[in-house]
GROMACS .gro file of C-alpha atoms in nm:
model
  365
    1UNK     CA    1   2.830   0.055   2.258
    2UNK     CA    2   3.206   0.105   2.279
    3UNK     CA    3   3.371   0.308   2.001
    4UNK     CA    4   3.627   0.045   1.897
    5UNK     CA    5   3.381  -0.233   1.816
    6UNK     CA    6   3.460  -0.448   1.513
    7UNK     CA    7   3.133  -0.480   1.323
    8UNK     CA    8   3.064  -0.828   1.187
    9UNK     CA    9   2.688  -0.777   1.201
   10UNK     CA   10   2.601  -0.605   0.872
   11UNK     CA   11   2.582  -0.800   0.546
   12UNK     CA   12   2.709  -0.522   0.322
   13UNK     CA   13   2.936  -0.543   0.020
   14UNK     CA   14   3.300  -0.437   0.039
   15UNK     CA   15   3.410  -0.109  -0.113
   16UNK     CA   16   3.518  -0.154  -0.473
   17UNK     CA   17   3.791   0.100  -0.564
   18UNK     CA   18   3.700   0.100  -0.934
   19UNK     CA   19   3.342   0.202  -0.852
   20UNK     CA   20   3.457   0.479  -0.619
   21UNK     CA   21   3.694   0.604  -0.888
   22UNK     CA   22   3.413   0.638  -1.144
   23UNK     CA   23   3.159   0.788  -0.903
   24UNK     CA   24   3.255   1.152  -0.956
   25UNK     CA   25   3.283   1.101  -1.332
   26UNK     CA   26   2.939   0.938  -1.354
   27UNK     CA   27   2.778   1.215  -1.151
   28UNK     CA   28   2.954   1.480  -1.357
   29UNK     CA   29   2.840   1.330  -1.686
   30UNK     CA   30   2.479   1.319  -1.570
   31UNK     CA   31   2.477   1.672  -1.431
   32UNK     CA   32   2.649   1.821  -1.735
   33UNK     CA   33   2.365   1.719  -1.966
   34UNK     CA   34   2.153   2.000  -2.105
   35UNK     CA   35   1.841   1.852  -1.942
   36UNK     CA   36   2.004   1.790  -1.602
   37UNK     CA   37   1.801   2.059  -1.428
   38UNK     CA   38   1.475   1.906  -1.539
   39UNK     CA   39   1.588   1.555  -1.448
   40UNK     CA   40   1.660   1.650  -1.088
   41UNK     CA   41   1.359   1.876  -1.029
   42UNK     CA   42   1.083   1.621  -1.076
   43UNK     CA   43   0.961   1.321  -0.877
   44UNK     CA   44   0.982   0.977  -1.033
   45UNK     CA   45   0.676   0.781  -0.929
   46UNK     CA   46   0.742   0.427  -1.051
   47UNK     CA   47   1.062   0.551  -1.218
   48UNK     CA   48   1.105   0.694  -1.567
   49UNK     CA   49   1.100   0.465  -1.867
   50UNK     CA   50   1.481   0.472  -1.865
   51UNK     CA   51   1.485   0.384  -1.492
   52UNK     CA   52   1.256   0.090  -1.552
   53UNK     CA   53   1.451  -0.020  -1.857
   54UNK     CA   54   1.767  -0.017  -1.645
   55UNK     CA   55   1.593  -0.226  -1.381
   56UNK     CA   56   1.468  -0.476  -1.638
   57UNK     CA   57   1.817  -0.509  -1.782
   58UNK     CA   58   1.972  -0.558  -1.438
   59UNK     CA   59   1.736  -0.830  -1.314
   60UNK     CA   60   1.753  -1.005  -1.651
   61UNK     CA   61   2.083  -1.146  -1.527
   62UNK     CA   62   1.881  -1.372  -1.296
   63UNK     CA   63   1.563  -1.419  -1.495
   64UNK     CA   64   1.721  -1.522  -1.827
   65UNK     CA   65   1.477  -1.285  -2.001
   66UNK     CA   66   1.423  -0.910  -1.998
   67UNK     CA   67   1.081  -0.822  -1.858
   68UNK     CA   68   0.857  -0.562  -2.018
   69UNK     CA   69   0.911  -0.227  -1.849
   70UNK     CA   70   0.535  -0.201  -1.789
   71UNK     CA   71   0.585  -0.468  -1.523
   72UNK     CA   72   0.867  -0.272  -1.355
   73UNK     CA   73   0.860  -0.030  -1.062
   74UNK     CA   74   1.174   0.144  -0.936
   75UNK     CA   75   1.174   0.241  -0.568
   76UNK     CA   76   1.384   0.403  -0.297
   77UNK     CA   77   1.534   0.078  -0.168
   78UNK     CA   78   1.408  -0.270  -0.085
   79UNK     CA   79   1.251  -0.183   0.250
   80UNK     CA   80   1.027   0.073   0.081
   81UNK     CA   81   0.902  -0.172  -0.178
   82UNK     CA   82   0.841  -0.439   0.087
   83UNK     CA   83   0.632  -0.188   0.284
   84UNK     CA   84   0.416  -0.124  -0.024
   85UNK     CA   85   0.377  -0.491  -0.110
   86UNK     CA   86   0.296  -0.608   0.242
   87UNK     CA   87   0.036  -0.335   0.276
   88UNK     CA   88  -0.118  -0.413  -0.062
   89UNK     CA   89  -0.098  -0.794  -0.065
   90UNK     CA   90  -0.127  -0.892   0.303
   91UNK     CA   91  -0.293  -0.604   0.487
   92UNK     CA   92  -0.442  -0.621   0.836
   93UNK     CA   93  -0.655  -0.927   0.765
   94UNK     CA   94  -0.383  -1.136   0.609
   95UNK     CA   95  -0.109  -1.373   0.714
   96UNK     CA   96   0.250  -1.356   0.597
   97UNK     CA   97   0.431  -1.685   0.571
   98UNK     CA   98   0.809  -1.678   0.575
   99UNK     CA   99   1.114  -1.876   0.685
  100UNK     CA  100   1.131  -1.909   1.066
  101UNK     CA  101   1.438  -1.686   1.051
  102UNK     CA  102   1.416  -1.404   0.800
  103UNK     CA  103   1.476  -1.036   0.723
  104UNK     CA  104   1.477  -0.874   1.071
  105UNK     CA  105   1.251  -0.583   0.973
  106UNK     CA  106   0.958  -0.820   0.917
  107UNK     CA  107   0.858  -0.802   1.283
  108UNK     CA  108   0.862  -0.421   1.269
  109UNK     CA  109   0.657  -0.418   0.949
  110UNK     CA  110   0.407  -0.656   1.107
  111UNK     CA  111   0.366  -0.418   1.401
  112UNK     CA  112   0.315  -0.117   1.173
  113UNK     CA  113   0.084  -0.277   0.918
  114UNK     CA  114  -0.100  -0.517   1.148
  115UNK     CA  115  -0.063  -0.847   0.963
  116UNK     CA  116   0.019  -1.181   1.126
  117UNK     CA  117   0.342  -1.373   1.066
  118UNK     CA  118   0.382  -1.748   1.062
  119UNK     CA  119   0.735  -1.888   1.050
  120UNK     CA  120   0.808  -2.196   0.840
  121UNK     CA  121   1.082  -2.435   0.959
  122UNK     CA  122   1.405  -2.452   0.762
  123UNK     CA  123   1.611  -2.755   0.668
  124UNK     CA  124   1.939  -2.788   0.481
  125UNK     CA  125   1.774  -2.689   0.152
  126UNK     CA  126   1.586  -2.388   0.289
  127UNK     CA  127   1.214  -2.347   0.344
  128UNK     CA  128   1.057  -2.684   0.431
  129UNK     CA  129   0.788  -2.767   0.170
  130UNK     CA  130   0.590  -3.003   0.395
  131UNK     CA  131   0.564  -2.742   0.668
  132UNK     CA  132   0.475  -2.481   0.406
  133UNK     CA  133   0.190  -2.691   0.270
  134UNK     CA  134   0.066  -2.773   0.620
  135UNK     CA  135   0.033  -2.401   0.699
  136UNK     CA  136  -0.139  -2.339   0.366
  137UNK     CA  137  -0.405  -2.596   0.460
  138UNK     CA  138  -0.464  -2.445   0.804
  139UNK     CA  139  -0.483  -2.074   0.722
  140UNK     CA  140  -0.799  -1.932   0.566
  141UNK     CA  141  -0.704  -1.564   0.551
  142UNK     CA  142  -0.535  -1.417   0.243
  143UNK     CA  143  -0.192  -1.574   0.224
  144UNK     CA  144   0.140  -1.436   0.105
  145UNK     CA  145   0.482  -1.601   0.118
  146UNK     CA  146   0.790  -1.384   0.164
  147UNK     CA  147   1.102  -1.584   0.087
  148UNK     CA  148   1.474  -1.539   0.028
  149UNK     CA  149   1.561  -1.855  -0.166
  150UNK     CA  150   1.911  -1.746  -0.268
  151UNK     CA  151   2.160  -1.673   0.014
  152UNK     CA  152   1.885  -1.689   0.274
  153UNK     CA  153   1.903  -1.443   0.560
  154UNK     CA  154   2.055  -1.542   0.802
  155UNK     CA  155   2.141  -1.903   0.715
  156UNK     CA  156   2.302  -1.829   0.373
  157UNK     CA  157   2.125  -2.138   0.231
  158UNK     CA  158   2.077  -2.142  -0.146
  159UNK     CA  159   1.759  -2.333  -0.224
  160UNK     CA  160   1.827  -2.606  -0.483
  161UNK     CA  161   1.625  -2.612  -0.809
  162UNK     CA  162   1.408  -2.910  -0.709
  163UNK     CA  163   1.301  -2.737  -0.387
  164UNK     CA  164   1.212  -2.419  -0.578
  165UNK     CA  165   0.982  -2.620  -0.802
  166UNK     CA  166   0.817  -2.778  -0.495
  167UNK     CA  167   0.754  -2.437  -0.335
  168UNK     CA  168   0.615  -2.294  -0.658
  169UNK     CA  169   0.385  -2.596  -0.701
  170UNK     CA  170   0.246  -2.566  -0.347
  171UNK     CA  171   0.195  -2.191  -0.386
  172UNK     CA  172  -0.001  -2.245  -0.706
  173UNK     CA  173  -0.211  -2.522  -0.547
  174UNK     CA  174  -0.320  -2.295  -0.259
  175UNK     CA  175  -0.313  -1.967  -0.451
  176UNK     CA  176  -0.041  -1.818  -0.231
  177UNK     CA  177   0.113  -1.497  -0.361
  178UNK     CA  178   0.493  -1.486  -0.339
  179UNK     CA  179   0.729  -1.199  -0.265
  180UNK     CA  180   1.073  -1.320  -0.374
  181UNK     CA  181   1.363  -1.116  -0.234
  182UNK     CA  182   1.675  -1.180  -0.443
  183UNK     CA  183   1.898  -0.934  -0.257
  184UNK     CA  184   2.224  -1.130  -0.272
  185UNK     CA  185   2.143  -1.359  -0.564
  186UNK     CA  186   2.406  -1.207  -0.794
  187UNK     CA  187   2.673  -1.314  -0.545
  188UNK     CA  188   2.603  -1.670  -0.661
  189UNK     CA  189   2.723  -1.744  -1.013
  190UNK     CA  190   2.497  -2.044  -1.071
  191UNK     CA  191   2.198  -2.009  -0.840
  192UNK     CA  192   1.879  -2.191  -0.927
  193UNK     CA  193   1.618  -2.019  -1.140
  194UNK     CA  194   1.414  -1.762  -0.943
  195UNK     CA  195   1.072  -1.876  -0.827
  196UNK     CA  196   0.943  -1.582  -1.035
  197UNK     CA  197   1.025  -1.787  -1.345
  198UNK     CA  198   0.846  -2.096  -1.206
  199UNK     CA  199   0.526  -1.929  -1.084
  200UNK     CA  200   0.528  -1.597  -1.271
  201UNK     CA  201   0.157  -1.532  -1.225
  202UNK     CA  202   0.196  -1.535  -0.844
  203UNK     CA  203   0.537  -1.382  -0.785
  204UNK     CA  204   0.645  -1.026  -0.708
  205UNK     CA  205   1.019  -1.023  -0.764
  206UNK     CA  206   1.246  -0.776  -0.580
  207UNK     CA  207   1.614  -0.701  -0.630
  208UNK     CA  208   1.813  -0.400  -0.509
  209UNK     CA  209   2.162  -0.269  -0.575
  210UNK     CA  210   2.269  -0.232  -0.211
  211UNK     CA  211   2.408  -0.584  -0.165
  212UNK     CA  212   2.587  -0.640  -0.495
  213UNK     CA  213   2.698  -0.294  -0.611
  214UNK     CA  214   2.725  -0.043  -0.325
  215UNK     CA  215   2.545  -0.017   0.008
  216UNK     CA  216   2.442   0.348  -0.023
  217UNK     CA  217   2.269   0.297  -0.358
  218UNK     CA  218   1.908   0.319  -0.241
  219UNK     CA  219   1.757   0.180  -0.560
  220UNK     CA  220   1.545  -0.134  -0.582
  221UNK     CA  221   1.365  -0.293  -0.874
  222UNK     CA  222   1.028  -0.465  -0.853
  223UNK     CA  223   0.889  -0.688  -1.127
  224UNK     CA  224   0.515  -0.745  -1.086
  225UNK     CA  225   0.334  -1.055  -1.214
  226UNK     CA  226   0.147  -0.850  -1.477
  227UNK     CA  227   0.149  -0.491  -1.600
  228UNK     CA  228  -0.195  -0.433  -1.447
  229UNK     CA  229  -0.055  -0.534  -1.105
  230UNK     CA  230   0.196  -0.251  -1.131
  231UNK     CA  231  -0.088  -0.016  -1.216
  232UNK     CA  232  -0.292  -0.129  -0.913
  233UNK     CA  233   0.003  -0.069  -0.682
  234UNK     CA  234   0.054   0.277  -0.831
  235UNK     CA  235  -0.313   0.368  -0.802
  236UNK     CA  236  -0.293   0.315  -0.426
  237UNK     CA  237   0.050   0.460  -0.348
  238UNK     CA  238   0.130   0.672  -0.652
  239UNK     CA  239   0.115   1.010  -0.475
  240UNK     CA  240   0.315   0.911  -0.166
  241UNK     CA  241   0.658   1.036  -0.261
  242UNK     CA  242   0.847   0.889   0.037
  243UNK     CA  243   0.903   0.569  -0.162
  244UNK     CA  244   0.993   0.733  -0.496
  245UNK     CA  245   1.345   0.667  -0.613
  246UNK     CA  246   1.561   0.980  -0.572
  247UNK     CA  247   1.645   1.135  -0.908
  248UNK     CA  248   2.022   1.145  -0.858
  249UNK     CA  249   2.030   0.786  -0.731
  250UNK     CA  250   1.827   0.673  -1.030
  251UNK     CA  251   2.057   0.857  -1.270
  252UNK     CA  252   2.361   0.696  -1.110
  253UNK     CA  253   2.200   0.354  -1.136
  254UNK     CA  254   2.139   0.416  -1.505
  255UNK     CA  255   2.500   0.525  -1.552
  256UNK     CA  256   2.651   0.233  -1.361
  257UNK     CA  257   2.448  -0.022  -1.557
  258UNK     CA  258   2.503   0.146  -1.894
  259UNK     CA  259   2.880   0.180  -1.855
  260UNK     CA  260   2.910  -0.172  -1.706
  261UNK     CA  261   3.056  -0.043  -1.379
  262UNK     CA  262   2.778  -0.216  -1.180
  263UNK     CA  263   2.850  -0.552  -1.344
  264UNK     CA  264   3.225  -0.517  -1.283
  265UNK     CA  265   3.160  -0.413  -0.923
  266UNK     CA  266   2.959  -0.731  -0.863
  267UNK     CA  267   3.241  -0.947  -1.002
  268UNK     CA  268   3.496  -0.771  -0.780
  269UNK     CA  269   3.269  -0.798  -0.476
  270UNK     CA  270   3.248  -1.174  -0.532
  271UNK     CA  271   3.628  -1.202  -0.540
  272UNK     CA  272   3.677  -0.999  -0.222
  273UNK     CA  273   3.396  -1.183  -0.043
  274UNK     CA  274   3.538  -1.523  -0.142
  275UNK     CA  275   3.879  -1.434  -0.001
  276UNK     CA  276   3.727  -1.302   0.320
  277UNK     CA  277   3.505  -1.604   0.366
  278UNK     CA  278   3.814  -1.826   0.351
  279UNK     CA  279   3.960  -1.618   0.634
  280UNK     CA  280   3.641  -1.672   0.837
  281UNK     CA  281   3.655  -2.049   0.781
  282UNK     CA  282   4.022  -2.063   0.874
  283UNK     CA  283   4.010  -1.854   1.194
  284UNK     CA  284   3.684  -2.006   1.322
  285UNK     CA  285   3.818  -2.351   1.228
  286UNK     CA  286   3.503  -2.429   1.035
  287UNK     CA  287   3.628  -2.548   0.693
  288UNK     CA  288   3.271  -2.612   0.576
  289UNK     CA  289   3.211  -2.236   0.577
  290UNK     CA  290   3.448  -2.194   0.282
  291UNK     CA  291   3.245  -2.428   0.064
  292UNK     CA  292   2.927  -2.385  -0.134
  293UNK     CA  293   2.765  -2.076  -0.284
  294UNK     CA  294   2.901  -1.733  -0.198
  295UNK     CA  295   2.732  -1.452  -0.005
  296UNK     CA  296   2.810  -1.166   0.231
  297UNK     CA  297   2.759  -1.364   0.552
  298UNK     CA  298   2.785  -1.713   0.697
  299UNK     CA  299   2.577  -1.894   0.955
  300UNK     CA  300   2.773  -2.041   1.246
  301UNK     CA  301   2.574  -2.296   1.451
  302UNK     CA  302   2.653  -2.292   1.823
  303UNK     CA  303   2.596  -2.534   2.109
  304UNK     CA  304   2.566  -2.256   2.366
  305UNK     CA  305   2.289  -1.995   2.364
  306UNK     CA  306   2.380  -1.762   2.078
  307UNK     CA  307   2.238  -1.464   2.267
  308UNK     CA  308   2.492  -1.513   2.546
  309UNK     CA  309   2.775  -1.555   2.297
  310UNK     CA  310   2.677  -1.235   2.114
  311UNK     CA  311   2.664  -1.046   2.444
  312UNK     CA  312   3.007  -1.175   2.544
  313UNK     CA  313   3.148  -1.092   2.201
  314UNK     CA  314   3.019  -0.735   2.221
  315UNK     CA  315   3.180  -0.690   2.562
  316UNK     CA  316   3.506  -0.803   2.399
  317UNK     CA  317   3.463  -0.558   2.110
  318UNK     CA  318   3.298  -0.766   1.836
  319UNK     CA  319   2.940  -0.718   1.711
  320UNK     CA  320   2.759  -1.021   1.567
  321UNK     CA  321   2.391  -1.112   1.545
  322UNK     CA  322   2.234  -1.416   1.717
  323UNK     CA  323   1.964  -1.614   1.543
  324UNK     CA  324   1.681  -1.487   1.761
  325UNK     CA  325   1.722  -1.141   1.605
  326UNK     CA  326   1.600  -1.289   1.275
  327UNK     CA  327   1.300  -1.469   1.423
  328UNK     CA  328   0.982  -1.444   1.217
  329UNK     CA  329   0.788  -1.499   1.538
  330UNK     CA  330   0.917  -1.391   1.881
  331UNK     CA  331   0.986  -1.750   1.989
  332UNK     CA  332   1.329  -1.910   2.025
  333UNK     CA  333   1.357  -2.237   1.835
  334UNK     CA  334   1.636  -2.493   1.808
  335UNK     CA  335   1.725  -2.362   1.462
  336UNK     CA  336   1.815  -2.021   1.607
  337UNK     CA  337   2.115  -2.148   1.804
  338UNK     CA  338   2.371  -1.982   1.586
  339UNK     CA  339   2.537  -1.655   1.489
  340UNK     CA  340   2.527  -1.468   1.161
  341UNK     CA  341   2.880  -1.351   1.087
  342UNK     CA  342   2.923  -1.091   0.813
  343UNK     CA  343   3.274  -1.031   0.684
  344UNK     CA  344   3.275  -0.740   0.441
  345UNK     CA  345   3.169  -0.447   0.660
  346UNK     CA  346   3.519  -0.395   0.800
  347UNK     CA  347   3.739  -0.218   0.545
  348UNK     CA  348   4.065  -0.346   0.698
  349UNK     CA  349   4.141  -0.715   0.673
  350UNK     CA  350   4.346  -0.694   0.995
  351UNK     CA  351   4.034  -0.581   1.182
  352UNK     CA  352   3.842  -0.875   1.040
  353UNK     CA  353   4.111  -1.119   1.153
  354UNK     CA  354   4.129  -0.965   1.499
  355UNK     CA  355   3.751  -0.974   1.541
  356UNK     CA  356   3.728  -1.334   1.425
  357UNK     CA  357   4.007  -1.440   1.660
  358UNK     CA  358   3.811  -1.292   1.954
  359UNK     CA  359   3.492  -1.461   1.835
  360UNK     CA  360   3.666  -1.797   1.788
  361UNK     CA  361   3.782  -1.799   2.150
  362UNK     CA  362   3.434  -1.715   2.277
  363UNK     CA  363   3.262  -1.982   2.066
  364UNK     CA  364   3.515  -2.255   2.153
  365UNK     CA  365   3.496  -2.175   2.525
   0.00000   0.00000   0.00000
């Protein structure tokens, strides 16, 4: 890849100056404590009580209640917790159901862990409930649904409340466990209630800090359906330290939530993202992209093969991701004719404008 590429491929939050300014102070305060040596010398399987309390407080913004910390597990990022859950809940004999386009690492996880994936068609409101129920009828193996109902990846769809109720009802009817990934949910001020509040006995709810606070904060929070479910997960993976949250990261997460820096960062990220999304809509001449719920990326449908457009864009110095890269199954469908364009990775607005201008010419041609 050429060195001067403008990266519009990664859905990461913009840098918030106020957070950067408090970083050194927050670290200093934590390390100056009399017990700092002990804090940083021990592993944190599941997270300390304070870690889990921080996680419960953070996800309470979406749940409208603060979960008991016995239901909480704090991990070294979302990918780690997904690895644990897919191993535990799906396994080699199971089938994972998910949107036909989804988190790109799902294919890799399927190859490592050995489970099958079945993609569910999407419509304008997200995961199609009729197609979901049809698959539930046909599949006999243990079933798990992985879904991103709020700012879906890559389509940026926010599932409306009625659709969430439909999905929860079908899952309960067929006893389908749900992994709900709410990575960008705090970007949306009035998203629908999480599915975890509609089918709490079935849902494993995941939210990290990487998308709405700072990308390098490798801390993710998992709320299990019941306290005993957290215990079962720990009994299987409790000694495998590769997924433990790093002590310093956990301490920073505690500090940023306690001093409100994390909350303020999310508000500022929304403002920057909203301004940048308007730039995307203007330069691509797609006014509809400026409307609706906010996120860190937009989905741009294309008439031409998105793979060819992405290849041409890269040759011109712009990196974007075509829909096929998000495929749940390695099959190109009509829905995948589009590009995911992320607009907060580039620190300089001029670079964003220049990259979008190049992309606009390629798409229109």
